[in-house]
Short mmCIF file of C-alpha atoms in Angstrom, two decimals:
data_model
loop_
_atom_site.label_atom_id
_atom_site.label_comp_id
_atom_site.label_asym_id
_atom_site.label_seq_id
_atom_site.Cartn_x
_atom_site.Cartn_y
_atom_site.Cartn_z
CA UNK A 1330 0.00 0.00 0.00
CA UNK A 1331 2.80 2.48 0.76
CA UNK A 1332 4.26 1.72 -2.24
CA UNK A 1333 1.64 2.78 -4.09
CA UNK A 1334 1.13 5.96 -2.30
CA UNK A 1335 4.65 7.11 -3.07
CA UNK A 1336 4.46 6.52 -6.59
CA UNK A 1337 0.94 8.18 -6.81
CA UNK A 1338 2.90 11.00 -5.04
CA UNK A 1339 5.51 10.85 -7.32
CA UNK A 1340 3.92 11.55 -10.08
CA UNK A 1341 1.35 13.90 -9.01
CA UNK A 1342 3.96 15.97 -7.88
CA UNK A 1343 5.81 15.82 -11.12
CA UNK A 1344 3.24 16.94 -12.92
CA UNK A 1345 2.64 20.00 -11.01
CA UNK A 1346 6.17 20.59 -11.01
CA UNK A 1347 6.23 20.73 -14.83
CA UNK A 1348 2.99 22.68 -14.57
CA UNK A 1349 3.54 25.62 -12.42
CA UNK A 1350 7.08 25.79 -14.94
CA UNK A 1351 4.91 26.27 -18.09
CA UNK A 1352 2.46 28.77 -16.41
CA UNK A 1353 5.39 30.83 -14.88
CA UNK A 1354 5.00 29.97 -11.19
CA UNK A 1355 8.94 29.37 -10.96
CA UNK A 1356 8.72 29.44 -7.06
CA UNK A 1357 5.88 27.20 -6.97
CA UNK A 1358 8.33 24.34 -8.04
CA UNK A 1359 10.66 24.78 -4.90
CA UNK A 1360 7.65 23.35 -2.94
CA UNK A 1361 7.14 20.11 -5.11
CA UNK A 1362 10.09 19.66 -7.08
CA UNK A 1363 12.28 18.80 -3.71
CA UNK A 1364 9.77 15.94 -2.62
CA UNK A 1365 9.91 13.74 -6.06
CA UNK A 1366 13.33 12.51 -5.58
CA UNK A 1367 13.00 11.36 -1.81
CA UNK A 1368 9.44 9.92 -2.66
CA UNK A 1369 11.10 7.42 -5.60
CA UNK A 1370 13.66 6.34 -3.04
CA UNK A 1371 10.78 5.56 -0.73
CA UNK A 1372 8.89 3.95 -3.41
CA UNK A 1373 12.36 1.59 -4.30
CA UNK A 1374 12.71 1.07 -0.69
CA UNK A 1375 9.15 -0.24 0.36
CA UNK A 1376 9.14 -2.30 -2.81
CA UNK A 1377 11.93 -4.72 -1.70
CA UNK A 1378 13.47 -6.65 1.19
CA UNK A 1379 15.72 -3.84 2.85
CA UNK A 1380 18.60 -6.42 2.85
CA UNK A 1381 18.04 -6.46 -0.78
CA UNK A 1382 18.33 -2.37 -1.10
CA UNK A 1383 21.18 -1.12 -3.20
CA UNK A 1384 22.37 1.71 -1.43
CA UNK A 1385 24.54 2.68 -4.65
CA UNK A 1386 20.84 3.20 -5.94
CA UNK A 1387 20.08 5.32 -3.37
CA UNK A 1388 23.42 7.75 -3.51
CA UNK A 1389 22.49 8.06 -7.14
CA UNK A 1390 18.90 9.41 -6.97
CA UNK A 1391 20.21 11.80 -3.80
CA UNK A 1392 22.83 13.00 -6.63
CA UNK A 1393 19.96 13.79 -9.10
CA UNK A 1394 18.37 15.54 -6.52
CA UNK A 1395 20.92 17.67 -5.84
CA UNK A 1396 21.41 17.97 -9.62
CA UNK A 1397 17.99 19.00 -10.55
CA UNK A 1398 18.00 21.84 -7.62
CA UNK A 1399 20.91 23.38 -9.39
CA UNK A 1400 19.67 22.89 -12.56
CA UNK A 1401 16.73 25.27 -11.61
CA UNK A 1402 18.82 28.10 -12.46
CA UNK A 1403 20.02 26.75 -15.82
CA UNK A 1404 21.33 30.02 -17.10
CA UNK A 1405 23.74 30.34 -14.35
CA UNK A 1406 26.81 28.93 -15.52
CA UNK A 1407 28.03 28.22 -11.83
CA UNK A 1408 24.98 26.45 -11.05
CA UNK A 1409 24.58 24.45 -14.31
CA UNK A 1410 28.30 23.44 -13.79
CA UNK A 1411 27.60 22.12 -10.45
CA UNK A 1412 24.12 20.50 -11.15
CA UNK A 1413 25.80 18.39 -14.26
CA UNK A 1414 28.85 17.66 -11.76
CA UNK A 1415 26.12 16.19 -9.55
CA UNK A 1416 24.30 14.15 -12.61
CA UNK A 1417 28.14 12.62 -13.14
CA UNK A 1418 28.29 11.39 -9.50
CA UNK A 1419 25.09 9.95 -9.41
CA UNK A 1420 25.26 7.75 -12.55
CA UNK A 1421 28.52 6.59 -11.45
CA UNK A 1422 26.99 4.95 -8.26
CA UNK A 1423 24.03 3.60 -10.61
CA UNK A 1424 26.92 2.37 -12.81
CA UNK A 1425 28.57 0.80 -9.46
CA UNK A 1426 24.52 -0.27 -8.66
CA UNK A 1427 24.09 -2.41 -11.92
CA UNK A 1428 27.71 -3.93 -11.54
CA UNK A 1429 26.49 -5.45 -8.49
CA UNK A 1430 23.54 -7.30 -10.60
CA UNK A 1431 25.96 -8.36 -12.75
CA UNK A 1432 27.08 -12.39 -12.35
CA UNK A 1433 28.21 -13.47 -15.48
CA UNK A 1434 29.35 -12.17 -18.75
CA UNK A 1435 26.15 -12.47 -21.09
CA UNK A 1436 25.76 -14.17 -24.33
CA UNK A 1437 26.28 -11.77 -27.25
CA UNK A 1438 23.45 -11.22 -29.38
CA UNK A 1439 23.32 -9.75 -32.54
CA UNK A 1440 20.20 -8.02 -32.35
CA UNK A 1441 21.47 -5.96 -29.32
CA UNK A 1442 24.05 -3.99 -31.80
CA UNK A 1443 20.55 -2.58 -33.05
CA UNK A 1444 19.15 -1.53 -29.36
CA UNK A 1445 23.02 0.17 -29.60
CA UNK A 1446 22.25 2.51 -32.38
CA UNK A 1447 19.70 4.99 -31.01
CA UNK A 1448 22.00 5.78 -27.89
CA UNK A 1449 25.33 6.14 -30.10
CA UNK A 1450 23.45 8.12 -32.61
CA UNK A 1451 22.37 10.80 -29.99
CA UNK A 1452 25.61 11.04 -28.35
CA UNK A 1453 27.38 11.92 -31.97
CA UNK A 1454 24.43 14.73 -32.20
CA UNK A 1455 24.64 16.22 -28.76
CA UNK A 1456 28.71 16.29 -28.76
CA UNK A 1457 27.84 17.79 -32.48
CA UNK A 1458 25.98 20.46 -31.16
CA UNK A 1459 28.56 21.35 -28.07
CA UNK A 1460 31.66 21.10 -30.71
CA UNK A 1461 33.72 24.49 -30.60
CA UNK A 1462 35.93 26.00 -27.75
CA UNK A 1463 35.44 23.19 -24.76
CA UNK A 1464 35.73 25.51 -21.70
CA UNK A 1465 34.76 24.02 -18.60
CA UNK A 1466 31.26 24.08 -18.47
CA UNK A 1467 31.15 21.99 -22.20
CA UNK A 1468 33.82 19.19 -20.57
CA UNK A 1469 31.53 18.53 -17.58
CA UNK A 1470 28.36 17.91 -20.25
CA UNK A 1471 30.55 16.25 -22.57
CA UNK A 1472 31.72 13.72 -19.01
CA UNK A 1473 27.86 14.32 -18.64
CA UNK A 1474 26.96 12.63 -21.77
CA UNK A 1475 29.76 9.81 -21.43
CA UNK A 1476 28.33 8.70 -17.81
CA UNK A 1477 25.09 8.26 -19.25
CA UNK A 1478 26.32 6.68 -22.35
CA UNK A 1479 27.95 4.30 -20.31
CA UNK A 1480 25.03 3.28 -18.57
CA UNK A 1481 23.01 2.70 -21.59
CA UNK A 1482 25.85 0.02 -22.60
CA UNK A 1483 25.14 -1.44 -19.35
CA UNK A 1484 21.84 -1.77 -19.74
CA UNK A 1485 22.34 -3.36 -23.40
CA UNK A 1486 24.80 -5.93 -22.55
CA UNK A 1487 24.93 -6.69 -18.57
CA UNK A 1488 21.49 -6.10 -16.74
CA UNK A 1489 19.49 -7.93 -16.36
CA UNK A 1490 20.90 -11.78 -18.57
CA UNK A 1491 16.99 -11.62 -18.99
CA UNK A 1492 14.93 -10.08 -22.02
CA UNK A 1493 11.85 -9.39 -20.05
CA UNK A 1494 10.30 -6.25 -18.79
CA UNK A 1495 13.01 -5.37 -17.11
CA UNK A 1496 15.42 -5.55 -19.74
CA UNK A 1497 12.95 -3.05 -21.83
CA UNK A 1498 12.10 -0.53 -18.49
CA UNK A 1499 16.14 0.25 -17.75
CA UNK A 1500 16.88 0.60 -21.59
CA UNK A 1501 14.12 2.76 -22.35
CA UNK A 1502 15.15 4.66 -18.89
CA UNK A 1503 18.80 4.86 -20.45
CA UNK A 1504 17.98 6.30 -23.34
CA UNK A 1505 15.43 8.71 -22.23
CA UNK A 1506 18.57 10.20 -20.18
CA UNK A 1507 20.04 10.68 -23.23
CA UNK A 1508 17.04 12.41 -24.80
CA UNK A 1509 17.34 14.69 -21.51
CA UNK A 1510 20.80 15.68 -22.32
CA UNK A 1511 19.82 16.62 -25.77
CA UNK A 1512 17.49 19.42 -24.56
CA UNK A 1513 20.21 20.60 -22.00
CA UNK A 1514 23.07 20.60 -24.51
CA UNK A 1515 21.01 22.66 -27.11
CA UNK A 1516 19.62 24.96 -24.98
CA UNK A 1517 22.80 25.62 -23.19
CA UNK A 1518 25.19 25.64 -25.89
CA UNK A 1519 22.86 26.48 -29.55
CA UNK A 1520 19.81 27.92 -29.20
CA UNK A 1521 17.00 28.69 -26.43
CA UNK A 1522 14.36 25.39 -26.48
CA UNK A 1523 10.93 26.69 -25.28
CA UNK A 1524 9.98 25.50 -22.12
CA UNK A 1525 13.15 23.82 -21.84
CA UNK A 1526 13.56 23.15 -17.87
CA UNK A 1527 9.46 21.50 -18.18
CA UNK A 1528 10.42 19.63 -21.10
CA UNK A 1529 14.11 18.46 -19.33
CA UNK A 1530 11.85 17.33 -15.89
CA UNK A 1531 9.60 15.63 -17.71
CA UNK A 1532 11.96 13.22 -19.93
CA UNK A 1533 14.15 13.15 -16.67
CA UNK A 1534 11.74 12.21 -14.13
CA UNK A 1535 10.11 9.13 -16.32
CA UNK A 1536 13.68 8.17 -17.16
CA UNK A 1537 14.51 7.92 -13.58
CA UNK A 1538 10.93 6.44 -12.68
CA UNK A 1539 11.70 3.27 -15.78
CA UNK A 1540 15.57 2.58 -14.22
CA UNK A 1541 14.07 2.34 -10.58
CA UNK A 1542 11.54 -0.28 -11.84
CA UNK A 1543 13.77 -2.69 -13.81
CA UNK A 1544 15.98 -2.26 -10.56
CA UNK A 1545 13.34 -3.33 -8.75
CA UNK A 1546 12.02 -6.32 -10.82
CA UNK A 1547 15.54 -7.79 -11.55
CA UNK A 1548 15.73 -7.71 -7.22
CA UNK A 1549 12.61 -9.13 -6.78
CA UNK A 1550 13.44 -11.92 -9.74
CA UNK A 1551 16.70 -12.90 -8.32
#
């Protein structure tokens, strides 16, 4: 029953995070957008034995927290540095996470060089669009980009050995990431997306939502 409440909370919130964004409430958000983090990592917790919890899991999703706060003031170069530095550390836990799921080295199969396309194609086109002079703020996106490429390998060729929903939920989670960082790099570095910070949130917090499931499943199956 908890479980349920925290995911119905999840997403309610999400949605009037991304809400009060489009209508211009900016300072609406700080009440909501705070809670949707902690309420996922209540909604992973009460969903499997707490022996079973992968605190590496858990770092990660505080690191997006504290990633998306900065992020609220994307035109800040300080604070956008600092919010991708944040991103960085918390997919390297997850990447640390899905090690730990990993038992054996998998059986290749040739249709999973096609699941590799999508994910290599949109790195080429976001490091395409953030090409030029690579001061400081382009090298974190660019180690930005890589952490989350690297996870989407992960999730191709080491978790879960299974081809079930899980397998689908923490790809599709991967590459939504990716999508993510395809709206940051533009806007950042190109041109200004509309609604960009709504349209970021709302890849982002699915993305993290899909990743937390397969983790969840591939516990549950093991």
């Amino acid at each position: 029953m908890e479980n349920f409440l925290f995911l119905s909370l999840y997403f309610i919130f999400a949605l009037l995070t991304i809400f009060v964004i489009l209508i211009g409430r900016q300072r609406i958000q700080y009440i909501f957008k705070p809670l949707l983090i902690p309420l996922l990592i209540m909604y992973y917790i009460f969903n499997v034995p707490l022996l079973e919890v992968n605190w590496f899991i858990v770092a990660g999703l505080t690191c997006g927290l504290v990633g998306n706060v900065f992020f609220m003031h994307l035109e800040e170069d300080e604070m956008f540095y600092h919010g991708v530095l944040a991103h960085i550390l918390g997919y390297g836990f997850y990447i640390f996470a899905f090690f730990g799921y990993f038992v054996e080295f998998p059986s290749f199969h040739l249709w999973k060089l096609l699941l590799f396309l999508p994910g290599f194609s949109i790195v080429v086109f976001i490091l395409y669009q953030i090409r030029g002079d690579y001061e400081i703020v382009k090298l974190a996106m660019i180690g930005y980009i890589i952490g989350v490429f690297i996870m989407y390998i992960i999730s191709i060729f080491f978790l879960p050995a299974s081809q079930g929903g899980d397998f689908w939920l923490l790809w599709l989670g991967t590459i939504l990431l990716l999508l993510s960082s395809i709206v940051i790099a533009i806007n950042k570095f190109r041109k200004d997306i509309p609604h960009t910070e709504a349209l970021f949130l709302g890849i982002f917090y699915f993305a993290q939502f899909f990743i937390i499931e397969a983790i969840i499943i591939t516990t549950l199956m093991s």
